[in-house]
mmCIF file of C-alpha atoms in Angstrom:
data_model
loop_
_atom_site.group_PDB
_atom_site.id
_atom_site.type_symbol
_atom_site.label_atom_id
_atom_site.label_comp_id
_atom_site.label_asym_id
_atom_site.label_seq_id
_atom_site.Cartn_x
_atom_site.Cartn_y
_atom_site.Cartn_z
ATOM 1 C CA MET A 99 -48.029 -2.280 22.116
ATOM 2 C CA LEU A 100 -45.727 -4.683 20.275
ATOM 3 C CA CYS A 101 -41.946 -4.885 20.297
ATOM 4 C CA ARG A 102 -39.774 -6.930 17.957
ATOM 5 C CA LEU A 103 -37.018 -9.050 19.582
ATOM 6 C CA GLY A 104 -34.881 -11.669 17.800
ATOM 7 C CA GLY A 105 -37.227 -11.884 14.840
ATOM 8 C CA ARG A 106 -40.357 -12.345 17.061
ATOM 9 C CA TRP A 107 -43.080 -9.847 17.990
ATOM 10 C CA LEU A 108 -43.647 -9.664 21.755
ATOM 11 C CA ARG A 109 -46.855 -8.435 23.393
ATOM 12 C CA PRO A 110 -46.852 -6.945 26.932
ATOM 13 C CA LEU A 111 -48.018 -9.511 29.494
ATOM 14 C CA PRO A 112 -51.422 -8.954 31.094
ATOM 15 C CA ALA A 113 -51.408 -7.750 34.655
ATOM 16 C CA LEU A 114 -52.532 -11.110 36.005
ATOM 17 C CA GLN A 115 -49.592 -12.888 34.392
ATOM 18 C CA LEU A 116 -47.214 -10.243 35.742
ATOM 19 C CA ARG A 117 -48.504 -10.830 39.253
ATOM 20 C CA ALA A 118 -47.993 -14.552 38.881
ATOM 21 C CA ARG A 119 -44.382 -14.167 37.661
ATOM 22 C CA ASP A 120 -43.213 -11.291 39.839
ATOM 23 C CA PRO A 121 -43.801 -11.604 43.619
ATOM 24 C CA ALA A 122 -43.317 -7.860 43.992
ATOM 25 C CA LEU A 123 -46.472 -7.307 41.943
ATOM 26 C CA ALA A 124 -48.487 -10.004 43.612
ATOM 27 C CA ARG A 125 -49.575 -7.626 46.364
ATOM 28 C CA VAL A 126 -50.901 -5.022 43.920
ATOM 29 C CA PRO A 127 -54.656 -5.235 43.374
ATOM 30 C CA THR A 128 -55.833 -6.082 39.888
ATOM 31 C CA SER A 129 -58.995 -4.037 39.923
ATOM 32 C CA GLY A 130 -59.651 -0.334 40.023
ATOM 33 C CA ALA A 131 -57.456 2.569 39.017
ATOM 34 C CA LYS A 132 -54.302 1.027 40.492
ATOM 35 C CA ARG A 133 -54.279 -1.984 38.212
ATOM 36 C CA PRO A 134 -50.651 -2.356 36.975
ATOM 37 C CA THR A 135 -49.686 -2.386 33.321
ATOM 38 C CA LEU A 136 -46.362 -2.900 31.552
ATOM 39 C CA SER A 137 -44.723 0.516 31.399
ATOM 40 C CA VAL A 138 -43.278 1.986 28.227
ATOM 41 C CA TRP A 139 -39.811 2.159 29.858
ATOM 42 C CA ALA A 140 -39.931 -1.603 30.337
ATOM 43 C CA VAL A 141 -40.445 -2.234 26.627
ATOM 44 C CA ALA A 142 -38.278 0.496 25.077
ATOM 45 C CA PRO A 143 -34.919 -0.981 26.130
ATOM 46 C CA VAL A 144 -35.809 -4.248 24.416
ATOM 47 C CA CYS A 145 -36.445 -2.450 21.115
ATOM 48 C CA ALA A 146 -33.275 -0.385 21.489
ATOM 49 C CA VAL A 147 -31.181 -3.505 22.069
ATOM 50 C CA HIS A 148 -32.601 -5.052 18.900
ATOM 51 C CA ALA A 149 -31.854 -1.924 16.850
ATOM 52 C CA ASN A 150 -28.343 -1.109 18.079
ATOM 53 C CA GLY A 151 -27.263 -4.238 19.888
ATOM 54 C CA TRP A 152 -25.088 -5.693 17.143
ATOM 55 C CA TYR A 153 -23.162 -2.430 16.669
ATOM 56 C CA GLU A 154 -22.501 -1.916 20.355
ATOM 57 C CA ALA A 155 -21.708 -5.595 20.812
ATOM 58 C CA LEU A 156 -19.062 -5.358 18.104
ATOM 59 C CA ALA A 157 -17.666 -2.146 19.591
ATOM 60 C CA ALA A 158 -17.337 -3.875 22.981
ATOM 61 C CA SER A 159 -16.064 -7.205 21.620
ATOM 62 C CA SER A 160 -12.791 -8.795 22.704
ATOM 63 C CA PRO A 161 -10.958 -8.233 19.364
ATOM 64 C CA VAL A 162 -11.778 -4.519 19.525
ATOM 65 C CA ARG A 163 -10.516 -4.387 23.108
ATOM 66 C CA VAL A 164 -7.294 -6.055 21.972
ATOM 67 C CA ALA A 165 -6.942 -3.451 19.211
ATOM 68 C CA GLU A 166 -7.426 -0.694 21.801
ATOM 69 C CA GLU A 167 -4.680 -2.213 23.965
ATOM 70 C CA VAL A 168 -2.353 -2.372 20.958
ATOM 71 C CA LEU A 169 -2.895 1.315 20.209
ATOM 72 C CA LEU A 170 -2.516 2.325 23.852
ATOM 73 C CA GLY A 171 0.580 0.144 24.213
ATOM 74 C CA VAL A 172 2.262 1.661 21.161
ATOM 75 C CA GLN A 173 1.494 5.175 22.358
ATOM 76 C CA ALA A 174 2.719 4.488 25.906
ATOM 77 C CA THR A 175 5.870 2.695 24.750
ATOM 78 C CA THR A 176 6.985 5.146 22.092
ATOM 79 C CA GLY A 177 5.745 8.377 23.661
ATOM 80 C CA LEU A 178 4.753 9.577 20.208
ATOM 81 C CA PRO A 179 1.807 11.931 19.710
ATOM 82 C CA TRP A 180 -1.343 10.076 18.777
ATOM 83 C CA TRP A 181 -1.034 10.768 15.060
ATOM 84 C CA GLY A 182 2.408 9.149 15.118
ATOM 85 C CA SER A 183 1.202 6.208 17.184
ATOM 86 C CA ILE A 184 -1.611 5.542 14.714
ATOM 87 C CA LEU A 185 0.789 5.652 11.770
ATOM 88 C CA LEU A 186 3.346 3.417 13.493
ATOM 89 C CA SER A 187 0.700 0.883 14.570
ATOM 90 C CA THR A 188 -0.710 0.708 11.054
ATOM 91 C CA VAL A 189 2.688 0.273 9.417
ATOM 92 C CA ALA A 190 3.677 -2.393 11.946
ATOM 93 C CA LEU A 191 0.459 -4.385 11.551
ATOM 94 C CA ARG A 192 0.466 -4.183 7.767
ATOM 95 C CA GLY A 193 4.125 -5.108 7.597
ATOM 96 C CA ALA A 194 3.987 -7.960 10.092
ATOM 97 C CA VAL A 195 0.599 -9.448 9.180
ATOM 98 C CA THR A 196 -0.751 -8.517 5.777
ATOM 99 C CA LEU A 197 2.501 -8.324 3.801
ATOM 100 C CA PRO A 198 3.439 -11.988 4.468
ATOM 101 C CA LEU A 199 -0.136 -13.031 3.720
ATOM 102 C CA ALA A 200 -0.109 -11.023 0.484
ATOM 103 C CA ALA A 201 3.150 -12.702 -0.533
ATOM 104 C CA TYR A 202 1.566 -16.079 0.198
ATOM 105 C CA GLN A 203 -1.464 -15.075 -1.891
ATOM 106 C CA HIS A 204 0.798 -14.261 -4.858
ATOM 107 C CA TYR A 205 2.631 -17.560 -4.302
ATOM 108 C CA ILE A 206 -0.625 -19.529 -4.573
ATOM 109 C CA LEU A 207 -1.890 -17.536 -7.554
ATOM 110 C CA ALA A 208 1.418 -18.011 -9.385
ATOM 111 C CA LYS A 209 1.231 -21.786 -8.919
ATOM 112 C CA VAL A 210 -2.378 -21.783 -10.123
ATOM 113 C CA GLU A 211 -1.373 -19.771 -13.200
ATOM 114 C CA ASN A 212 1.449 -22.194 -13.978
ATOM 115 C CA LEU A 213 -1.061 -25.052 -13.895
ATOM 116 C CA GLN A 214 -3.221 -23.551 -16.635
ATOM 117 C CA PRO A 215 -1.305 -25.005 -19.641
ATOM 118 C CA GLU A 216 -1.539 -28.495 -18.112
ATOM 119 C CA ILE A 217 -5.235 -28.015 -17.343
ATOM 120 C CA LYS A 218 -5.927 -26.881 -20.922
ATOM 121 C CA ALA A 219 -4.109 -29.892 -22.353
ATOM 122 C CA ILE A 220 -6.036 -32.250 -20.079
ATOM 123 C CA ALA A 221 -9.288 -30.527 -21.027
ATOM 124 C CA ARG A 222 -8.660 -31.084 -24.756
ATOM 125 C CA HIS A 223 -7.765 -34.739 -24.217
ATOM 126 C CA LEU A 224 -10.754 -35.354 -21.949
ATOM 127 C CA ASN A 225 -13.110 -33.686 -24.394
ATOM 128 C CA GLN A 226 -11.957 -36.034 -27.157
ATOM 129 C CA GLU A 227 -12.442 -39.064 -24.905
ATOM 130 C CA VAL A 228 -15.944 -37.959 -23.930
ATOM 131 C CA VAL A 229 -16.900 -37.423 -27.581
ATOM 132 C CA VAL A 230 -15.712 -40.931 -28.476
ATOM 133 C CA ARG A 231 -17.494 -42.493 -25.508
ATOM 134 C CA ALA A 232 -20.676 -40.553 -26.241
ATOM 135 C CA ASN A 233 -20.708 -41.872 -29.825
ATOM 136 C CA GLN A 234 -20.109 -45.412 -28.609
ATOM 137 C CA LEU A 235 -22.775 -45.391 -25.907
ATOM 138 C CA GLY A 236 -25.248 -43.049 -27.566
ATOM 139 C CA TRP A 237 -25.116 -40.368 -24.896
ATOM 140 C CA SER A 238 -27.115 -37.221 -25.362
ATOM 141 C CA GLU A 239 -25.327 -33.892 -25.571
ATOM 142 C CA ARG A 240 -26.438 -33.054 -22.040
ATOM 143 C CA VAL A 241 -25.112 -36.319 -20.573
ATOM 144 C CA ALA A 242 -21.808 -35.902 -22.419
ATOM 145 C CA ARG A 243 -21.386 -32.355 -21.144
ATOM 146 C CA LEU A 244 -22.189 -33.318 -17.544
ATOM 147 C CA THR A 245 -19.724 -36.201 -17.749
ATOM 148 C CA TYR A 246 -17.028 -33.896 -19.059
ATOM 149 C CA LEU A 247 -17.630 -31.262 -16.377
ATOM 150 C CA LYS A 248 -17.732 -33.813 -13.552
ATOM 151 C CA ASN A 249 -14.444 -35.432 -14.574
ATOM 152 C CA MET A 250 -12.781 -32.102 -15.304
ATOM 153 C CA LYS A 251 -13.710 -30.816 -11.845
ATOM 154 C CA ARG A 252 -12.259 -33.944 -10.252
ATOM 155 C CA ILE A 253 -9.013 -33.709 -12.236
ATOM 156 C CA ILE A 254 -8.530 -30.009 -11.417
ATOM 157 C CA SER A 255 -9.083 -30.715 -7.714
ATOM 158 C CA GLU A 256 -6.459 -33.459 -7.875
ATOM 159 C CA LEU A 257 -4.003 -31.070 -9.530
ATOM 160 C CA TYR A 258 -4.594 -28.457 -6.829
ATOM 161 C CA VAL A 259 -3.974 -31.089 -4.158
ATOM 162 C CA ARG A 260 -0.867 -32.332 -5.954
ATOM 163 C CA ASP A 261 0.681 -28.860 -6.123
ATOM 164 C CA ASN A 262 -0.851 -27.694 -2.814
ATOM 165 C CA CYS A 263 -2.280 -24.554 -4.401
ATOM 166 C CA HIS A 264 -6.041 -24.558 -4.022
ATOM 167 C CA PRO A 265 -7.267 -21.052 -4.985
ATOM 168 C CA PHE A 266 -9.236 -20.763 -1.745
ATOM 169 C CA LYS A 267 -5.913 -20.444 0.080
ATOM 170 C CA ALA A 268 -5.363 -17.189 -1.780
ATOM 171 C CA THR A 269 -8.372 -15.688 0.040
ATOM 172 C CA VAL A 270 -6.753 -15.965 3.482
ATOM 173 C CA LEU A 271 -5.530 -12.355 3.129
ATOM 174 C CA VAL A 272 -9.109 -11.071 2.920
ATOM 175 C CA TRP A 273 -10.259 -13.105 5.930
ATOM 176 C CA ILE A 274 -7.480 -11.597 8.050
ATOM 177 C CA GLN A 275 -7.119 -8.087 6.633
ATOM 178 C CA LEU A 276 -10.805 -7.106 6.598
ATOM 179 C CA PRO A 277 -11.549 -8.070 10.238
ATOM 180 C CA MET A 278 -8.334 -6.373 11.370
ATOM 181 C CA TRP A 279 -9.401 -3.200 9.531
ATOM 182 C CA ILE A 280 -12.829 -3.322 11.185
ATOM 183 C CA PHE A 281 -11.471 -3.962 14.691
ATOM 184 C CA MET A 282 -8.897 -1.166 14.450
ATOM 185 C CA SER A 283 -11.547 1.241 13.148
ATOM 186 C CA PHE A 284 -13.892 0.427 16.034
ATOM 187 C CA ALA A 285 -11.029 0.712 18.517
ATOM 188 C CA LEU A 286 -10.218 4.214 17.299
ATOM 189 C CA ARG A 287 -13.901 5.070 17.357
ATOM 190 C CA ASN A 288 -14.100 4.006 21.020
ATOM 191 C CA LEU A 289 -10.974 5.958 21.950
ATOM 192 C CA SER A 290 -12.126 9.069 20.075
ATOM 193 C CA THR A 291 -15.646 9.141 21.507
ATOM 194 C CA GLY A 292 -14.710 8.363 25.101
ATOM 195 C CA ALA A 293 -16.213 4.879 24.999
ATOM 196 C CA ALA A 294 -12.811 3.466 26.051
ATOM 197 C CA HIS A 295 -10.735 4.704 28.960
ATOM 198 C CA SER A 296 -7.295 4.100 30.386
ATOM 199 C CA GLU A 297 -6.331 4.335 34.028
ATOM 200 C CA GLY A 298 -5.290 7.785 35.172
ATOM 201 C CA PHE A 299 -5.958 9.790 32.014
ATOM 202 C CA SER A 300 -8.525 10.494 29.331
ATOM 203 C CA VAL A 301 -7.576 9.086 25.946
ATOM 204 C CA GLN A 302 -10.222 11.234 24.297
ATOM 205 C CA GLU A 303 -8.592 14.402 25.647
ATOM 206 C CA GLN A 304 -5.196 13.272 24.371
ATOM 207 C CA LEU A 305 -6.635 12.549 20.937
ATOM 208 C CA ALA A 306 -8.276 15.989 20.915
ATOM 209 C CA THR A 307 -4.793 17.518 20.895
ATOM 210 C CA GLY A 308 -2.901 14.660 19.267
ATOM 211 C CA GLY A 309 -3.272 15.631 15.616
ATOM 212 C CA ILE A 310 -0.990 17.531 13.273
ATOM 213 C CA LEU A 311 -1.133 20.069 10.444
ATOM 214 C CA TRP A 312 -4.715 20.855 9.429
ATOM 215 C CA PHE A 313 -6.276 18.165 11.679
ATOM 216 C CA PRO A 314 -5.012 18.934 15.234
ATOM 217 C CA ASP A 315 -8.151 17.393 16.792
ATOM 218 C CA LEU A 316 -8.300 13.662 16.033
ATOM 219 C CA THR A 317 -11.716 13.326 17.661
ATOM 220 C CA ALA A 318 -13.355 15.662 15.105
ATOM 221 C CA PRO A 319 -14.030 15.052 11.385
ATOM 222 C CA ASP A 320 -11.683 16.657 8.867
ATOM 223 C CA SER A 321 -13.600 19.757 7.786
ATOM 224 C CA THR A 322 -11.211 20.348 4.879
ATOM 225 C CA TRP A 323 -12.005 16.923 3.374
ATOM 226 C CA ILE A 324 -8.308 16.459 2.544
ATOM 227 C CA LEU A 325 -8.018 13.167 4.441
ATOM 228 C CA PRO A 326 -11.290 11.687 3.087
ATOM 229 C CA ILE A 327 -10.483 12.592 -0.521
ATOM 230 C CA SER A 328 -6.954 11.211 -0.129
ATOM 231 C CA VAL A 329 -8.396 7.889 1.098
ATOM 232 C CA GLY A 330 -10.690 7.679 -1.933
ATOM 233 C CA VAL A 331 -7.929 8.581 -4.416
ATOM 234 C CA ILE A 332 -5.470 6.003 -3.067
ATOM 235 C CA ASN A 333 -8.121 3.291 -3.036
ATOM 236 C CA LEU A 334 -8.995 4.114 -6.642
ATOM 237 C CA LEU A 335 -5.293 3.915 -7.559
ATOM 238 C CA ILE A 336 -5.119 0.428 -6.050
ATOM 239 C CA VAL A 337 -8.176 -0.642 -8.053
ATOM 240 C CA GLU A 338 -6.914 0.820 -11.317
ATOM 241 C CA ILE A 339 -3.414 -0.640 -10.981
ATOM 242 C CA SER A 340 -4.920 -4.060 -10.358
ATOM 243 C CA ALA A 341 -7.284 -3.655 -13.324
ATOM 244 C CA LEU A 342 -4.472 -2.591 -15.661
ATOM 245 C CA GLN A 343 -2.603 -5.834 -15.040
ATOM 246 C CA LYS A 344 -5.551 -8.092 -15.882
ATOM 247 C CA ILE A 345 -5.982 -9.361 -19.429
ATOM 248 C CA GLY A 346 -9.103 -11.122 -20.618
ATOM 249 C CA ILE A 347 -11.006 -10.718 -17.368
ATOM 250 C CA SER A 348 -14.424 -12.303 -16.971
ATOM 251 C CA ARG A 349 -17.718 -10.440 -16.727
ATOM 252 C CA LEU A 350 -17.866 -11.180 -12.991
ATOM 253 C CA GLN A 351 -14.415 -9.682 -12.470
ATOM 254 C CA THR A 352 -15.506 -6.605 -14.408
ATOM 255 C CA TYR A 353 -18.544 -6.195 -12.157
ATOM 256 C CA VAL A 354 -16.375 -6.634 -9.059
ATOM 257 C CA THR A 355 -13.998 -3.945 -10.325
ATOM 258 C CA TYR A 356 -16.886 -1.506 -10.863
ATOM 259 C CA PHE A 357 -18.249 -2.325 -7.407
ATOM 260 C CA VAL A 358 -14.899 -1.659 -5.714
ATOM 261 C CA ARG A 359 -14.571 1.605 -7.636
ATOM 262 C CA ALA A 360 -17.991 2.677 -6.394
ATOM 263 C CA MET A 361 -17.121 1.733 -2.821
ATOM 264 C CA SER A 362 -13.888 3.737 -3.053
ATOM 265 C CA VAL A 363 -15.864 6.822 -4.062
ATOM 266 C CA LEU A 364 -18.532 6.234 -1.394
ATOM 267 C CA MET A 365 -15.805 6.040 1.247
ATOM 268 C CA ILE A 366 -15.131 9.753 0.762
ATOM 269 C CA PRO A 367 -18.392 11.123 2.263
ATOM 270 C CA VAL A 368 -18.313 8.420 4.937
ATOM 271 C CA ALA A 369 -14.773 9.394 5.923
ATOM 272 C CA ALA A 370 -15.858 13.039 6.133
ATOM 273 C CA THR A 371 -18.275 12.222 8.968
ATOM 274 C CA VAL A 372 -16.090 10.137 11.311
ATOM 275 C CA PRO A 373 -13.267 11.217 13.657
ATOM 276 C CA SER A 374 -10.003 12.114 11.950
ATOM 277 C CA SER A 375 -8.204 9.393 13.905
ATOM 278 C CA ILE A 376 -10.161 6.750 11.990
ATOM 279 C CA VAL A 377 -9.617 8.450 8.622
ATOM 280 C CA LEU A 378 -5.885 8.780 9.362
ATOM 281 C CA TYR A 379 -5.784 5.029 9.980
ATOM 282 C CA TRP A 380 -7.706 4.370 6.762
ATOM 283 C CA LEU A 381 -5.346 6.637 4.809
ATOM 284 C CA CYS A 382 -2.213 4.992 6.194
ATOM 285 C CA SER A 383 -3.673 1.512 5.663
ATOM 286 C CA SER A 384 -4.588 2.319 2.058
ATOM 287 C CA PHE A 385 -1.152 3.809 1.396
ATOM 288 C CA MET A 386 0.476 0.676 2.807
ATOM 289 C CA GLY A 387 -1.819 -1.411 0.603
ATOM 290 C CA LEU A 388 -0.745 0.544 -2.469
ATOM 291 C CA SER A 389 2.939 0.189 -1.528
ATOM 292 C CA GLN A 390 2.456 -3.509 -0.857
ATOM 293 C CA ASN A 391 0.774 -3.930 -4.236
ATOM 294 C CA LEU A 392 3.685 -2.279 -6.032
ATOM 295 C CA LEU A 393 6.337 -4.098 -3.989
ATOM 296 C CA LEU A 394 4.898 -7.503 -4.839
ATOM 297 C CA ARG A 395 5.335 -6.714 -8.543
ATOM 298 C CA SER A 396 9.078 -6.311 -8.137
ATOM 299 C CA PRO A 397 10.919 -9.303 -9.672
ATOM 300 C CA GLY A 398 13.575 -9.090 -6.977
ATOM 301 C CA PHE A 399 11.084 -9.092 -4.112
ATOM 302 C CA ARG A 400 9.083 -11.922 -5.683
ATOM 303 C CA GLN A 401 12.264 -13.944 -5.965
ATOM 304 C CA LEU A 402 13.093 -13.144 -2.334
ATOM 305 C CA CYS A 403 9.642 -14.452 -1.320
ATOM 306 C CA ARG A 404 10.161 -17.551 -3.510
ATOM 307 C CA ILE A 405 7.109 -16.763 -5.603
ATOM 308 C CA PRO A 406 7.269 -18.934 -8.762
ATOM 309 C CA SER A 407 7.844 -17.066 -12.000
ATOM 310 C CA THR A 408 4.944 -17.079 -14.434
ATOM 311 C CA LYS A 409 4.368 -16.296 -18.072
ATOM 312 C CA SER A 410 2.668 -13.021 -17.169
ATOM 313 C CA ASP A 411 5.606 -11.728 -15.122
ATOM 314 C CA SER A 412 7.447 -8.687 -16.423
ATOM 315 C CA GLU A 413 11.026 -7.591 -15.963
ATOM 316 C CA THR A 414 9.886 -3.956 -15.985
ATOM 317 C CA PRO A 415 6.559 -3.993 -14.068
ATOM 318 C CA TYR A 416 6.584 -0.325 -13.052
ATOM 319 C CA LYS A 417 7.339 0.886 -16.556
ATOM 320 C CA ASP A 418 4.526 -1.334 -17.836
ATOM 321 C CA ILE A 419 2.082 0.062 -15.272
ATOM 322 C CA PHE A 420 2.978 3.643 -16.189
ATOM 323 C CA ALA A 421 2.645 2.891 -19.924
ATOM 324 C CA ALA A 422 -0.740 1.191 -19.430
ATOM 325 C CA PHE A 423 -1.954 4.043 -17.206
ATOM 326 C CA ASN A 424 -0.805 6.601 -19.752
ATOM 327 C CA THR A 425 -2.554 4.763 -22.591
ATOM 328 C CA LYS A 426 -5.816 4.340 -20.707
ATOM 329 C CA PHE A 427 -6.195 7.719 -19.025
ATOM 330 C CA ILE A 428 -3.837 10.265 -20.567
ATOM 331 C CA SER A 429 -3.196 9.493 -24.232
ATOM 332 C CA ARG A 430 -6.750 8.278 -24.894
ATOM 333 C CA LYS A 431 -8.614 10.609 -27.186
#
């Protein structure tokens, strides 16, 4: 019998080796009907750990425990029912953590956009210089192109350093928001399934009566599918609003947009199978993301956050979004 562990196949040790390694087995005879073998129960846990170990390890990790304490602390401090505690925790986290990071992301992207005219001018000048040098030195087309690309990459990096706006800094929102979403989801999963406990009371029992309206039991999936469908619709709205504002997007960006659309739709059946507490968190988080997206298009709020103005900015962003949405989905024949 073989069992896979850490990418390696393990074979049960012969009885003689077991006797040599375990003193408790050393007194057992190795011949006859009583010869010991490695029992199935001794191997099965190893296979189970390999199959489910990463999931359970994540569910029991320190960040998930911290997320559980945050949820329990909010509920104990405010005295709100669990549906209210989940909403308040989500709004507080999104407002205190992701909104400032989103504003910083827009700040970096605005500075990068304002650099584009300078980069284009440098690119034209460098291209002319490379053509002249290639004619003088007899470079091949391949050598000339590699020279141009190498120098252009160096110049762009220097410009990013000069203005302190490397595009990678704009990804900090993803590296914070996605793990936070995962940890909060696992924390609610632990609380809803009884995997996490608090002294003196059962959190799972409180969640079972801590819902509202058509989902009074937050430990059970939403049988009406209202919450799951709402999550998918709001996520699709976020994707479409972002897509409407992009002009001349690359093929890669188009593929990414299609991928996110597909994931938004796939979230619906997934959300229909998990506890309503998790879906309520997802719905509130998505709604806050949509609100955050719209807020960061406001000229007044952008000015408040000291986000540089760009050529693509609009004085009437919401009217433009509505007009673009109407043209693409309503007025289209």
